[in-house]
mmCIF file of C-alpha atoms and ligand atoms in Angstrom:
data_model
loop_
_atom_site.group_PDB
_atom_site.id
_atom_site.type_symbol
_atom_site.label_atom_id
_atom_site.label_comp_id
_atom_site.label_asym_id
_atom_site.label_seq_id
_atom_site.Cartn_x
_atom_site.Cartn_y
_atom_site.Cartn_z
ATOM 1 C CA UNK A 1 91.797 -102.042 -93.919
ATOM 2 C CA UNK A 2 89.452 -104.703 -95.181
ATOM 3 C CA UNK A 3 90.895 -107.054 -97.682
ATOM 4 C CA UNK A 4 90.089 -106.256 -101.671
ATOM 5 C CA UNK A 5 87.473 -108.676 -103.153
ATOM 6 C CA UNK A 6 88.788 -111.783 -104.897
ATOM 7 C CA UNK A 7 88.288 -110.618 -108.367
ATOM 8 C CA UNK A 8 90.740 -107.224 -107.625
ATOM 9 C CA UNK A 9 93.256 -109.669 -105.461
ATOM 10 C CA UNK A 10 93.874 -112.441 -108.108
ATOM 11 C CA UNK A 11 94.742 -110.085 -110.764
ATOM 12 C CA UNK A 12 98.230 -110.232 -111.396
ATOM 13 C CA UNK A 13 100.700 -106.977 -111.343
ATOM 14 C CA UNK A 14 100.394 -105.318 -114.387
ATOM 15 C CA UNK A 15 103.423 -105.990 -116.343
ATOM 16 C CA UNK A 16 103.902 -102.667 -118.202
ATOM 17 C CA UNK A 17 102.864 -100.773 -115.300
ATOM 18 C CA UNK A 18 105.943 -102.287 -113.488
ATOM 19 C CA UNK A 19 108.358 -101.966 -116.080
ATOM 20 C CA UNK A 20 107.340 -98.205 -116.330
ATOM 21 C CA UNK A 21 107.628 -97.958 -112.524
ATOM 22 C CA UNK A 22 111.197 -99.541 -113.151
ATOM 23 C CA UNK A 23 112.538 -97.963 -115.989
ATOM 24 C CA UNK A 24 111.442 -94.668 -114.167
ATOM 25 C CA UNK A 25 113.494 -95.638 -111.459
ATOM 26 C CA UNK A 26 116.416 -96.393 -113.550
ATOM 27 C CA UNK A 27 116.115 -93.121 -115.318
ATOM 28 C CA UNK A 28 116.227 -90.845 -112.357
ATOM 29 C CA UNK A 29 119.590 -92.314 -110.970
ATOM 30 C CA UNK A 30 122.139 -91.448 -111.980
ATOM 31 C CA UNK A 31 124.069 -92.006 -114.963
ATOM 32 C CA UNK A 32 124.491 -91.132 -118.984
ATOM 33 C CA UNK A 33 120.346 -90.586 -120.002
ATOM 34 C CA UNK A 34 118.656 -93.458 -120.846
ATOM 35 C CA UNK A 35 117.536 -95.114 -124.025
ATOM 36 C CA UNK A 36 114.028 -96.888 -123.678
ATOM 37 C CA UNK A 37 113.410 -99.831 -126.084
ATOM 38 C CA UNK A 38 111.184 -101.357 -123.421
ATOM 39 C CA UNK A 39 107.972 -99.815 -124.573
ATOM 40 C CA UNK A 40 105.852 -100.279 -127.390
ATOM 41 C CA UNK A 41 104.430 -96.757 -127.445
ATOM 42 C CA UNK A 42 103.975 -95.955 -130.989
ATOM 43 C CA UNK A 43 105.809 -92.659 -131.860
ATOM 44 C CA UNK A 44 104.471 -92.082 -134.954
ATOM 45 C CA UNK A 45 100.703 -90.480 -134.603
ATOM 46 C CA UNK A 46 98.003 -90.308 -136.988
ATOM 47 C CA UNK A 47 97.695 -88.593 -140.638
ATOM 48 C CA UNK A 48 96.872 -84.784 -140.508
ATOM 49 C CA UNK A 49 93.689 -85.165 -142.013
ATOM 50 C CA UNK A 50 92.697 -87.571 -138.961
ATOM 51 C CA UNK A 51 94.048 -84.776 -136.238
ATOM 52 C CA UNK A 52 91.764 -82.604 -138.802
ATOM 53 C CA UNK A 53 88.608 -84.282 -138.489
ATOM 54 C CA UNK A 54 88.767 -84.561 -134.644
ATOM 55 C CA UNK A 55 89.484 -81.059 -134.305
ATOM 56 C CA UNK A 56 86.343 -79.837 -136.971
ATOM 57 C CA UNK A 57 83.812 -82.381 -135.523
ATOM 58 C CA UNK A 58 85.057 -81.306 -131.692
ATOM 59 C CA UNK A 59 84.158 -78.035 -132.773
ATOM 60 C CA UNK A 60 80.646 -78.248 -133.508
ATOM 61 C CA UNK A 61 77.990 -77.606 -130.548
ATOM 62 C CA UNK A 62 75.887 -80.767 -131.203
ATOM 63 C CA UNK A 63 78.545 -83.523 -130.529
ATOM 64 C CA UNK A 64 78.906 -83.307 -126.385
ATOM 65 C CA UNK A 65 76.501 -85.136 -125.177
ATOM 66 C CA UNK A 66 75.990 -89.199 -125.539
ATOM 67 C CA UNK A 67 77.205 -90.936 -128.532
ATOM 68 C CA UNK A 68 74.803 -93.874 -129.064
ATOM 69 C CA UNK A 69 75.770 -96.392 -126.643
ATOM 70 C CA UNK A 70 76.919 -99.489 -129.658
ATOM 71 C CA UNK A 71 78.806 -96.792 -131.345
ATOM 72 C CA UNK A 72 78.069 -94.577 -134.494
ATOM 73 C CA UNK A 73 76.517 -96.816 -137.901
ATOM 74 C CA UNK A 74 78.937 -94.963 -140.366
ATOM 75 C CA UNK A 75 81.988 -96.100 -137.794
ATOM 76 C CA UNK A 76 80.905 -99.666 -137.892
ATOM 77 C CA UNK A 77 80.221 -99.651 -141.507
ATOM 78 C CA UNK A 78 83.880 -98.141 -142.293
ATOM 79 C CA UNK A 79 85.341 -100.679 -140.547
ATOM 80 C CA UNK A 80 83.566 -103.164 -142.429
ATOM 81 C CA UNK A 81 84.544 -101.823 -145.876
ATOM 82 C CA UNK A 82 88.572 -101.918 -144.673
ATOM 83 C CA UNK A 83 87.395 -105.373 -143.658
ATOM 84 C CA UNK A 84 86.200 -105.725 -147.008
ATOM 85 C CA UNK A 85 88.985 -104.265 -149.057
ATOM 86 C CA UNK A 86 92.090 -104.971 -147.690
ATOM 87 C CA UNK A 87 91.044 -108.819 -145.996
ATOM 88 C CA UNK A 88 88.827 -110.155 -148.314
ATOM 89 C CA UNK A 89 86.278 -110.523 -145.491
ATOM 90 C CA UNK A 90 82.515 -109.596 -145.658
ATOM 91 C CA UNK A 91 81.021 -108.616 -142.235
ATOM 92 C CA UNK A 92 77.474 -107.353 -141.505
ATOM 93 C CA UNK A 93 78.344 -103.853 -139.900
ATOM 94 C CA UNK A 94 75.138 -104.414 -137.723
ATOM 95 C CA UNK A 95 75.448 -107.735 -135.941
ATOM 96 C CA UNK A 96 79.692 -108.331 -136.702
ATOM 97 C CA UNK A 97 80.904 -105.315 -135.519
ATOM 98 C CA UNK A 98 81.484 -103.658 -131.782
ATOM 99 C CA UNK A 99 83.402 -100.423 -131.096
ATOM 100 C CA UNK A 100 85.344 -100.688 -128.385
ATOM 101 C CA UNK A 101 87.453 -98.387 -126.160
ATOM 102 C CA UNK A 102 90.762 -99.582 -127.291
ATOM 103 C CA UNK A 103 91.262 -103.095 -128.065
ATOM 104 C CA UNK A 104 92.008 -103.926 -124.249
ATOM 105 C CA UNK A 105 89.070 -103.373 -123.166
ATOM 106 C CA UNK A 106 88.270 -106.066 -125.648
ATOM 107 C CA UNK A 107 90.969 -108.373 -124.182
ATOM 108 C CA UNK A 108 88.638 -108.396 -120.871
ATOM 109 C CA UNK A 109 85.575 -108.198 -122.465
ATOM 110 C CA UNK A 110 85.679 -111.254 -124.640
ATOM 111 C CA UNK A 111 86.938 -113.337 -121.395
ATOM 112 C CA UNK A 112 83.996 -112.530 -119.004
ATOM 113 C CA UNK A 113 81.975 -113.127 -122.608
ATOM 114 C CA UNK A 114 82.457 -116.552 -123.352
ATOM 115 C CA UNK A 115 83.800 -118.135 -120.418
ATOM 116 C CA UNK A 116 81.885 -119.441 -117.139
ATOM 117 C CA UNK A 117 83.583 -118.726 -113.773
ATOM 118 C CA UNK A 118 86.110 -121.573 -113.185
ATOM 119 C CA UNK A 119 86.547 -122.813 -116.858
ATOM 120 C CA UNK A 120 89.957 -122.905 -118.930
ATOM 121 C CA UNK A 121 91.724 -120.564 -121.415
ATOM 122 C CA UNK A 122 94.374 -121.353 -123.685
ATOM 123 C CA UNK A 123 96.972 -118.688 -123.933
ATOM 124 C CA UNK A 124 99.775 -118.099 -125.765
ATOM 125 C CA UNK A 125 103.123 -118.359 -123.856
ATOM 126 C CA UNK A 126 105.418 -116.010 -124.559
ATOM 127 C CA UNK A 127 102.165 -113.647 -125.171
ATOM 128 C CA UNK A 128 100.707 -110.385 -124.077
ATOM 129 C CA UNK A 129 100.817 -109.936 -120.464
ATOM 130 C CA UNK A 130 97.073 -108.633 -120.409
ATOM 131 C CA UNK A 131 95.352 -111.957 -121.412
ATOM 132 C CA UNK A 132 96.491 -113.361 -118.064
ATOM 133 C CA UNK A 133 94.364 -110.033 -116.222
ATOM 134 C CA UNK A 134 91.948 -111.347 -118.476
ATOM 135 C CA UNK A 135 91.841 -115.019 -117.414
ATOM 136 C CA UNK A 136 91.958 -113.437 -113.867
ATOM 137 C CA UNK A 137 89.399 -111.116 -113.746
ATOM 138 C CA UNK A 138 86.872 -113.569 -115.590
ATOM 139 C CA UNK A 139 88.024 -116.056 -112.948
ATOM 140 C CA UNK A 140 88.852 -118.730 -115.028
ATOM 141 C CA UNK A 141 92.507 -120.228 -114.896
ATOM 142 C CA UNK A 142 94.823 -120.331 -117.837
ATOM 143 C CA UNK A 143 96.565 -122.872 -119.200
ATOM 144 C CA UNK A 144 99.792 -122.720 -121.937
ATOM 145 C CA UNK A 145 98.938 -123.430 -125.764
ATOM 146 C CA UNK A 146 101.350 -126.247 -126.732
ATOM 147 C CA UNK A 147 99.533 -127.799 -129.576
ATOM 148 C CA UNK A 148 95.969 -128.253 -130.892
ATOM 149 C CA UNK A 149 95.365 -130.990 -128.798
ATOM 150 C CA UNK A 150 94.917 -128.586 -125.657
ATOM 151 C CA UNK A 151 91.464 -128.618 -124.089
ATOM 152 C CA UNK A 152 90.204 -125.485 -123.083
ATOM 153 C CA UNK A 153 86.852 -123.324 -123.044
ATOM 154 C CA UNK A 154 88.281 -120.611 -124.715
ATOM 155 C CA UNK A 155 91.752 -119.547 -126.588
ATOM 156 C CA UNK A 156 93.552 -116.628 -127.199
ATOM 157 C CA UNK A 157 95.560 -116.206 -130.374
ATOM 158 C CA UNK A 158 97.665 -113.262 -131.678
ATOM 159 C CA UNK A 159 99.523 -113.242 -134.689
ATOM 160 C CA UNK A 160 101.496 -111.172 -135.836
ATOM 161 C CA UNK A 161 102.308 -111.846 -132.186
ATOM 162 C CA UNK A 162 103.523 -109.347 -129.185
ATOM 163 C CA UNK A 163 106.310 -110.301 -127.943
ATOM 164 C CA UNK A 164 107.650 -112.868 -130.618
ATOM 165 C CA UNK A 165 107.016 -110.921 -133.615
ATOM 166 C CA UNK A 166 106.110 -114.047 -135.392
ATOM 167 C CA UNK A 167 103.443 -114.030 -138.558
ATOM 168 C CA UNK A 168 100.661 -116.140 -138.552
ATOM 169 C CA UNK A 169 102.439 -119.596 -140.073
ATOM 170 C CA UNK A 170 100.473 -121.135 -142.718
ATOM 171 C CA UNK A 171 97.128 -123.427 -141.748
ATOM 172 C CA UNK A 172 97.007 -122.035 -138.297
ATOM 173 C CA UNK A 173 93.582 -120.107 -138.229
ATOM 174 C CA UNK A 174 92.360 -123.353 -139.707
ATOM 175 C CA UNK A 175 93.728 -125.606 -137.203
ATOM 176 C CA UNK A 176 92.132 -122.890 -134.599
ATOM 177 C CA UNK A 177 88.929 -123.348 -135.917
ATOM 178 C CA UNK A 178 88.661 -126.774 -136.024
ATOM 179 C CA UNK A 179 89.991 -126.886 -132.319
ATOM 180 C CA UNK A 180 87.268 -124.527 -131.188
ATOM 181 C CA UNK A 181 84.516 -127.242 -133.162
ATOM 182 C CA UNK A 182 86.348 -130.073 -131.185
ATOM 183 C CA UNK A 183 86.158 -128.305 -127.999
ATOM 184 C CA UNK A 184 82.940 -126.533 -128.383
ATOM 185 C CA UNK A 185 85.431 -123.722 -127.609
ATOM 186 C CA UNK A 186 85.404 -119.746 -128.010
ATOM 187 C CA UNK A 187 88.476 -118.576 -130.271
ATOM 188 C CA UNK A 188 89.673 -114.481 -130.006
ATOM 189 C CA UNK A 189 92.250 -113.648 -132.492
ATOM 190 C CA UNK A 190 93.862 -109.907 -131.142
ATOM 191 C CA UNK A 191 94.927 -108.966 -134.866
ATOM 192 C CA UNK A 192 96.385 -105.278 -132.734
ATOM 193 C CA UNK A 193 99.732 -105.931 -135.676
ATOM 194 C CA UNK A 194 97.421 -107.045 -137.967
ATOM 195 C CA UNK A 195 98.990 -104.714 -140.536
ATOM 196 C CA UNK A 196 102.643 -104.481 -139.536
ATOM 197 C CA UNK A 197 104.163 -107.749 -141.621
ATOM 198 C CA UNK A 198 107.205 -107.560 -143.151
ATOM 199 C CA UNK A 199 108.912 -109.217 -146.084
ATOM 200 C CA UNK A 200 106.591 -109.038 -148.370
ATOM 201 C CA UNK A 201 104.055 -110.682 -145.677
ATOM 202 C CA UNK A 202 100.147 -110.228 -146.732
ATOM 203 C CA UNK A 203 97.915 -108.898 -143.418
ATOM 204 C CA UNK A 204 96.211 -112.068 -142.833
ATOM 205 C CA UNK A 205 92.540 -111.677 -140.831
ATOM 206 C CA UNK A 206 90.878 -114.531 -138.585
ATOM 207 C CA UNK A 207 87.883 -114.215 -140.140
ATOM 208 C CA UNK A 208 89.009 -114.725 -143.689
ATOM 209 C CA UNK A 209 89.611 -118.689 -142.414
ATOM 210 C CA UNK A 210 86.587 -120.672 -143.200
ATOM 211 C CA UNK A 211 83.934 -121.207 -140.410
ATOM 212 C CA UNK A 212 86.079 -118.370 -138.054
ATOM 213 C CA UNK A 213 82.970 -116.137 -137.320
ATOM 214 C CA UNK A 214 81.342 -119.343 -136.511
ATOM 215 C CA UNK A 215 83.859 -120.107 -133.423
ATOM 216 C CA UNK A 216 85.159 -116.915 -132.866
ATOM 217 C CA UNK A 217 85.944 -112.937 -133.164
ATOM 218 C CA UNK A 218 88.692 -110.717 -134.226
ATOM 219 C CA UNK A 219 89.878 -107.385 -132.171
ATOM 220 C CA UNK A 220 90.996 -104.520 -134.755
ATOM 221 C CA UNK A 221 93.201 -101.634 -133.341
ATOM 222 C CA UNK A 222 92.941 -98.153 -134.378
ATOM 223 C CA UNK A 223 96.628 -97.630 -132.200
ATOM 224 C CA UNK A 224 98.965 -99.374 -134.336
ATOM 225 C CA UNK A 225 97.671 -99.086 -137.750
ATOM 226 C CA UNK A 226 96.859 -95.385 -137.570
ATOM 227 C CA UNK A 227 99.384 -94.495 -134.725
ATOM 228 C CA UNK A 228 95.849 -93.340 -132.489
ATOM 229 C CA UNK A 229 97.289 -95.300 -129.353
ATOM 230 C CA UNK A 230 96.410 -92.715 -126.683
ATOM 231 C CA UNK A 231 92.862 -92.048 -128.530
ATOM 232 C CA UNK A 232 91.384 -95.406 -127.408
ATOM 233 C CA UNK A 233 89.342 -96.796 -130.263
ATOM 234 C CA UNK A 234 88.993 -100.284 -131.335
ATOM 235 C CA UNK A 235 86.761 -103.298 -132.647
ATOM 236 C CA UNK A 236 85.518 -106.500 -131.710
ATOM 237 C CA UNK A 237 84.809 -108.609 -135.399
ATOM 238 C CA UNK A 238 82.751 -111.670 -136.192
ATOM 239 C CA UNK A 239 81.045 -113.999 -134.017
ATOM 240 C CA UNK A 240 77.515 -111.913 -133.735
ATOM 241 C CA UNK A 241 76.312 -113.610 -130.812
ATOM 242 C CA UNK A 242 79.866 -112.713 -129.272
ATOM 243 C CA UNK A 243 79.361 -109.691 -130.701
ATOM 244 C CA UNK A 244 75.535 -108.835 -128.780
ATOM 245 C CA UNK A 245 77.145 -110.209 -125.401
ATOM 246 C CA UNK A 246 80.247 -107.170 -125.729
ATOM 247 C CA UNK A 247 77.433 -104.882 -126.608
ATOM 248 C CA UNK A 248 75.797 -105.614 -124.121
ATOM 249 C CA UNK A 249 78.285 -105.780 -121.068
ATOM 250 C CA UNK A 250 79.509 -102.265 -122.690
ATOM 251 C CA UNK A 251 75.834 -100.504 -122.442
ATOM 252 C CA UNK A 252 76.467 -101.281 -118.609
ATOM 253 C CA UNK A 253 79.843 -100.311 -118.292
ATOM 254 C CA UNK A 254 80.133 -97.428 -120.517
ATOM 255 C CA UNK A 255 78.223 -94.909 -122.001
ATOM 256 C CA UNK A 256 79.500 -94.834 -125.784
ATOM 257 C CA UNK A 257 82.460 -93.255 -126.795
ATOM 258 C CA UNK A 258 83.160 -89.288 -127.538
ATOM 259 C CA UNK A 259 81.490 -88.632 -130.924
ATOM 260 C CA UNK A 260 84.713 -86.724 -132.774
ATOM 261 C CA UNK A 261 86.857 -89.838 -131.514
ATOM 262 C CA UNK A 262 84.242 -92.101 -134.039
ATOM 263 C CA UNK A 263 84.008 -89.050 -136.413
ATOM 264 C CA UNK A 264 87.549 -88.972 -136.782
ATOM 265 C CA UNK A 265 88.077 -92.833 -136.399
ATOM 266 C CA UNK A 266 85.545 -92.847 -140.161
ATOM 267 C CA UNK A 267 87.962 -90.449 -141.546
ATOM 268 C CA UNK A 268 91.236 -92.858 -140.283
ATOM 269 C CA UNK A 269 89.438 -96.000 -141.966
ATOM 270 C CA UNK A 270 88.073 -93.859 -145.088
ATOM 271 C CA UNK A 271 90.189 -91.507 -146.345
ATOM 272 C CA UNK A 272 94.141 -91.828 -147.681
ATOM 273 C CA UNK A 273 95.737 -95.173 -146.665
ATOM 274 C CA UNK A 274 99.304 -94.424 -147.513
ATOM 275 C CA UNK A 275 100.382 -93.826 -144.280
ATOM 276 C CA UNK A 276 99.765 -97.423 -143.275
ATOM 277 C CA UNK A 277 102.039 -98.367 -145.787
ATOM 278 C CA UNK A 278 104.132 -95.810 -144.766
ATOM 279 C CA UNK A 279 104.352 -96.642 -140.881
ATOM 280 C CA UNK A 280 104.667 -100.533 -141.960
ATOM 281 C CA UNK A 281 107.698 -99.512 -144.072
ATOM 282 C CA UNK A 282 109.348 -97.268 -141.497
ATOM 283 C CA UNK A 283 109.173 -100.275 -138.782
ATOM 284 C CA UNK A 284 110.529 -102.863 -141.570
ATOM 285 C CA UNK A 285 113.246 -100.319 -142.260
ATOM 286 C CA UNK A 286 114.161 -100.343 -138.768
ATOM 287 C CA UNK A 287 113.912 -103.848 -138.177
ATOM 288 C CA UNK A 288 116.082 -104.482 -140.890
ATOM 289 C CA UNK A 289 119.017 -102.610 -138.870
ATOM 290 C CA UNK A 290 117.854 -103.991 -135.373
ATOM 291 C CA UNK A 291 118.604 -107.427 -136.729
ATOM 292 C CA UNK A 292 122.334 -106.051 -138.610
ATOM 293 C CA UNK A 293 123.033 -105.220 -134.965
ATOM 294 C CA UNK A 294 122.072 -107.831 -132.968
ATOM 295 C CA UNK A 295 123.939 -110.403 -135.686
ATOM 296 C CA UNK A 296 125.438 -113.407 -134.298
ATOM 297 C CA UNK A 297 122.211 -113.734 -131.371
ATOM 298 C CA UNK A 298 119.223 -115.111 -131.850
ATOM 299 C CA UNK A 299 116.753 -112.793 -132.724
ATOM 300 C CA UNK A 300 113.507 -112.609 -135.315
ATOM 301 C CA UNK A 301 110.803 -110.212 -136.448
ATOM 302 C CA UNK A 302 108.250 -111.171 -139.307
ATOM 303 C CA UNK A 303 105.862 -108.411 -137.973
ATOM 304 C CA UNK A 304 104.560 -105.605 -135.065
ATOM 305 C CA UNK A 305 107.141 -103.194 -134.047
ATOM 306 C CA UNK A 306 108.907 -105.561 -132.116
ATOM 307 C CA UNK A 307 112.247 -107.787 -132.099
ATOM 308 C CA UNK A 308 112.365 -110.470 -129.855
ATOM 309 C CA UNK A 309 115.933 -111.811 -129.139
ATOM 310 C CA UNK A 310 117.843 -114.212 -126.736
ATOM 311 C CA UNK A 311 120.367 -112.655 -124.262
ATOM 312 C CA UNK A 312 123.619 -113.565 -124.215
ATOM 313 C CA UNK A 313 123.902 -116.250 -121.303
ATOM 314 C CA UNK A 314 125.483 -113.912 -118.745
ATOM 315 C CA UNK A 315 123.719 -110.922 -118.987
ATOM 316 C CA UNK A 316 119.792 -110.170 -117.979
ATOM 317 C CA UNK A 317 117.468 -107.316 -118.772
ATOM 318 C CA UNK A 318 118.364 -105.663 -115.091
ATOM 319 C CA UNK A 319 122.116 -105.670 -115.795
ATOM 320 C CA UNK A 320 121.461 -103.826 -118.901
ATOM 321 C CA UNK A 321 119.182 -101.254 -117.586
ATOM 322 C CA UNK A 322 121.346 -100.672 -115.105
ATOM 323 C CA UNK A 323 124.892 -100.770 -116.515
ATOM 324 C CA UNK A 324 124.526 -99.606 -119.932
ATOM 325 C CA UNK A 325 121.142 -97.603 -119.843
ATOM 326 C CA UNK A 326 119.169 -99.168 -122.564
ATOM 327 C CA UNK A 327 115.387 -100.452 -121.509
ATOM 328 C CA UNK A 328 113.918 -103.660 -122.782
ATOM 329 C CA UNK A 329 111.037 -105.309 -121.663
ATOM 330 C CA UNK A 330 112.081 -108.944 -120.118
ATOM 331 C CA UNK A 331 111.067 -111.851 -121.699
ATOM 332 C CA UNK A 332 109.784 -113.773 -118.682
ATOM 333 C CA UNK A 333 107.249 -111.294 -117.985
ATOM 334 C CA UNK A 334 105.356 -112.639 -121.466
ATOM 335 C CA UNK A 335 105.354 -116.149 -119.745
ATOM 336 C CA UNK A 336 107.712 -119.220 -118.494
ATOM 337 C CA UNK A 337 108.734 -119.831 -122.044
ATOM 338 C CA UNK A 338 109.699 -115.938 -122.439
ATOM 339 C CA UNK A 339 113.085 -116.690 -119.726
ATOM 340 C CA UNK A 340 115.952 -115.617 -121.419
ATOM 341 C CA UNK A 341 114.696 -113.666 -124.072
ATOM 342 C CA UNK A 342 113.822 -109.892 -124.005
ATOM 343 C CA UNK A 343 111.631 -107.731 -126.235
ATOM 344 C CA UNK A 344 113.509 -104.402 -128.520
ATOM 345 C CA UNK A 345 111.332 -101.707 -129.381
ATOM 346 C CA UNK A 346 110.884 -100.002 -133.185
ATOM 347 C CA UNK A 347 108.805 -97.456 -131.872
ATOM 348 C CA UNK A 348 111.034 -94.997 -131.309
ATOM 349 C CA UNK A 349 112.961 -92.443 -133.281
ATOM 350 C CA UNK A 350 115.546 -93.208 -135.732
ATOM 351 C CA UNK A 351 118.511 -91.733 -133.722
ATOM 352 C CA UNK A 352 116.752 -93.779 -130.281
ATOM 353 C CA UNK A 353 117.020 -96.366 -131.700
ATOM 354 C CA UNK A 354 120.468 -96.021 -133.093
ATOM 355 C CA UNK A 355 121.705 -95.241 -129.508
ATOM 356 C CA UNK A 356 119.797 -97.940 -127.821
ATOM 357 C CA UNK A 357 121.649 -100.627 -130.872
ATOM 358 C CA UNK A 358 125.266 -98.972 -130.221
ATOM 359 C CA UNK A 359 124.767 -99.852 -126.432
ATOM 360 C CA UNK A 360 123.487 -103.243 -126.604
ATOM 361 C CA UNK A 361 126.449 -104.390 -128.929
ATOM 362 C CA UNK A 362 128.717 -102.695 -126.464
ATOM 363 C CA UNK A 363 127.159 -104.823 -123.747
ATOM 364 C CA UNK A 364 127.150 -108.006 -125.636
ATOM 365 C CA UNK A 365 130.961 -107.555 -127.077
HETATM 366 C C1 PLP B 1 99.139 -107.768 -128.481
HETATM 367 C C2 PLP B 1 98.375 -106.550 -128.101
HETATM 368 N N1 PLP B 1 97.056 -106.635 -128.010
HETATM 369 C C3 PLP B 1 96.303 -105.579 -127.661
HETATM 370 C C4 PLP B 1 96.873 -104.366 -127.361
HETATM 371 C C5 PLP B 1 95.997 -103.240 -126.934
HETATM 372 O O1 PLP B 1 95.896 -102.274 -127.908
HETATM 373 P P1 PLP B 1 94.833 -101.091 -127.791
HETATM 374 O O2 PLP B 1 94.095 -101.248 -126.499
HETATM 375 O O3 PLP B 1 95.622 -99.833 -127.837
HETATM 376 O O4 PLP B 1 93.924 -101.247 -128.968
HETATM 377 C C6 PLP B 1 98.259 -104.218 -127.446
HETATM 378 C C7 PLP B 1 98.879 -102.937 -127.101
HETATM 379 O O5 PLP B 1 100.039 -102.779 -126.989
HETATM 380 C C8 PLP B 1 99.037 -105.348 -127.826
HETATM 381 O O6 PLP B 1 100.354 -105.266 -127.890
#
């Protein structure tokens, strides 16, 4: 068989694909059923009256074929008013906005965007595993934030950040910015938690830092906010020249996306909020008793629907998967300064998570 071209064999495996394939494995041998805290698939789904609007506007004869390629106006103009109303940030719905497949998409998109074949990207380190496929498939090498004084063509930042659960500390979109000037640099800020902050945490945006849209762009998630994971719907904010180029690369690649996905994506962003506030406050709830359990390690969450903790020193991810059936994801697998940590789940139910805590302090006693 003829060897893949370059671009398929330098991208790296696929981190949750593997720890799928592994916790899979795990679960089918035998042994007391397992309890997965390795996954950050939202359990929670969307507000009826989202389900609702999918199901009405799917049921109409006129909605099959092509959605405009760039995505519906009223979508793009929802988002906007969210923008708007709960980040004090103004956007132009016709030049700031893209719709994307799921932020992801996004991820790659902005990559092969603003970055020539061979140049730099920052990343953060521990971060999410999919910038690296990112960095790969654009063919540009990646290099680990430490401080502002990093060169680079390009950097990722994501706060409330996946796996660290840390909130965006104060001055930091600022300091971005002013990076990006130095550098003549591209900034993408994945804001997928941008919602989940706890402690009486404001959702900070990107774009509400002065200059941001100047420098940069913003990717909003439909899947954590609204629980719509598995519907794929997402948006790339700010820069509008960044903006044009995702537009563009998507009216190649795609063809728009399914027209009660948008329809019902305009009732998500207009209608009730509460249940943001509601899923928020059920993952605060729940990290609030992750972090009673896991007293006495190191361990913090300011945000997402994660916990990221240090392992004791003589036990690993592997051990516990295998000896006491609880999944996390490992910590190296977010980067060379993720080693010796591993990432806890909140998406889960209530008595999941419960198990999954009783094990772990078993293990660690
Ligand atoms: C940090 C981060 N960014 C982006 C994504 C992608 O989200 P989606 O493609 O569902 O919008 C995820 C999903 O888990 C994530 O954790």
């Amino acid at each position: 068989m003829r060897e893949p071209p370059d671009r398929i064999g330098r991208l790296p495996e696929q981190y949750f694909t593997a720890l799928l394939a592994r916790v899979a494995a795990a679960a089918a041998a035998d042994g007391e059923p397992l309890v997965d805290l390795g996954r950050g698939n939202p359990e929670l789904g969307p507000p009826e009256h989202v389900v609702a609007a999918l199901a009405e506007s799917a049921a109409r004869p006129d909605v099959h074929g092509y959605a405009p390629f760039s995505g519906l106006p009223a979508l793009k103009e929802a988002i906007a008013a969210r923008y708007g109303a709960v980040y004090r940030v103004d956007l132009d719905p016709t030049r700031e906005v893209a719709v994307l497949p799921g932020t992801k998409t996004g991820l790659m998109e902005f990559a092969l965007s603003a970055v020539e074949h061979g140049g730099t990207i920052v990343l953060p380190d521990p971060g999410y595993p999919d910038y690296f496929s990112a960095v790969a498939l654009a063919g540009a090498q990646h290099v680990s934030f430490t401080d502002f004084d990093i060169a680079g063509d390009a950097m990722y930042l994501n706060f409330p950040t996946n796996p660290t659960a840390s909130a965006a500390p104060a001055g930091v979109f600022e300091h971005a910015v002013d990076w990006a000037r130095r550098n003549d640099g591209w900034l993408l800020h994945d804001f997928a938690y941008g919602d989940l902050v706890f402690d009486g945490r404001e959702p900070q945006s990107f774009l509400a830092a002065e200059g941001a849209r100047d420098v940069g762009m913003e990717l909003f998630s439909m899947s954590k906010s609204y629980g719509m994971a598995g519907w794929r719907l997402g948006f790339a904010l700010g820069n509008a020249e960044l903006v044009r180029r995702i537009e563009t690369l998507q009216d190649h690649a795609f063809a728009g996306i399914f027209r009660p996905l948008q329809e019902a994506g305009i009732a998500a962003l207009t209608g009730p909020q509460d249940s943001v506030e509601e899923r928020r406050a059920t993952y605060e709830r729940r990290r609030d008793r992750a972090l009673a359990s896991l007293d006495g390690l190191e361990a913090r969450s300011e945000g997402t629907f994660f916990v990221w903790f240090r392992l004791p020193e003589d036990l690993t991810v592997e051990q516990i998967l295998v000896e006491h059936r609880v999944a996390l994801a490992p910590g190296e697998g977010f980067g060379n300064r993720g080693t010796g940590w591993a990432r806890l789940s909140l998406a889960v139910a209530d008595e999941t998570l419960d198990s999954g805590l009783e094990r772990l302090r078993a293990a660690f006693d």
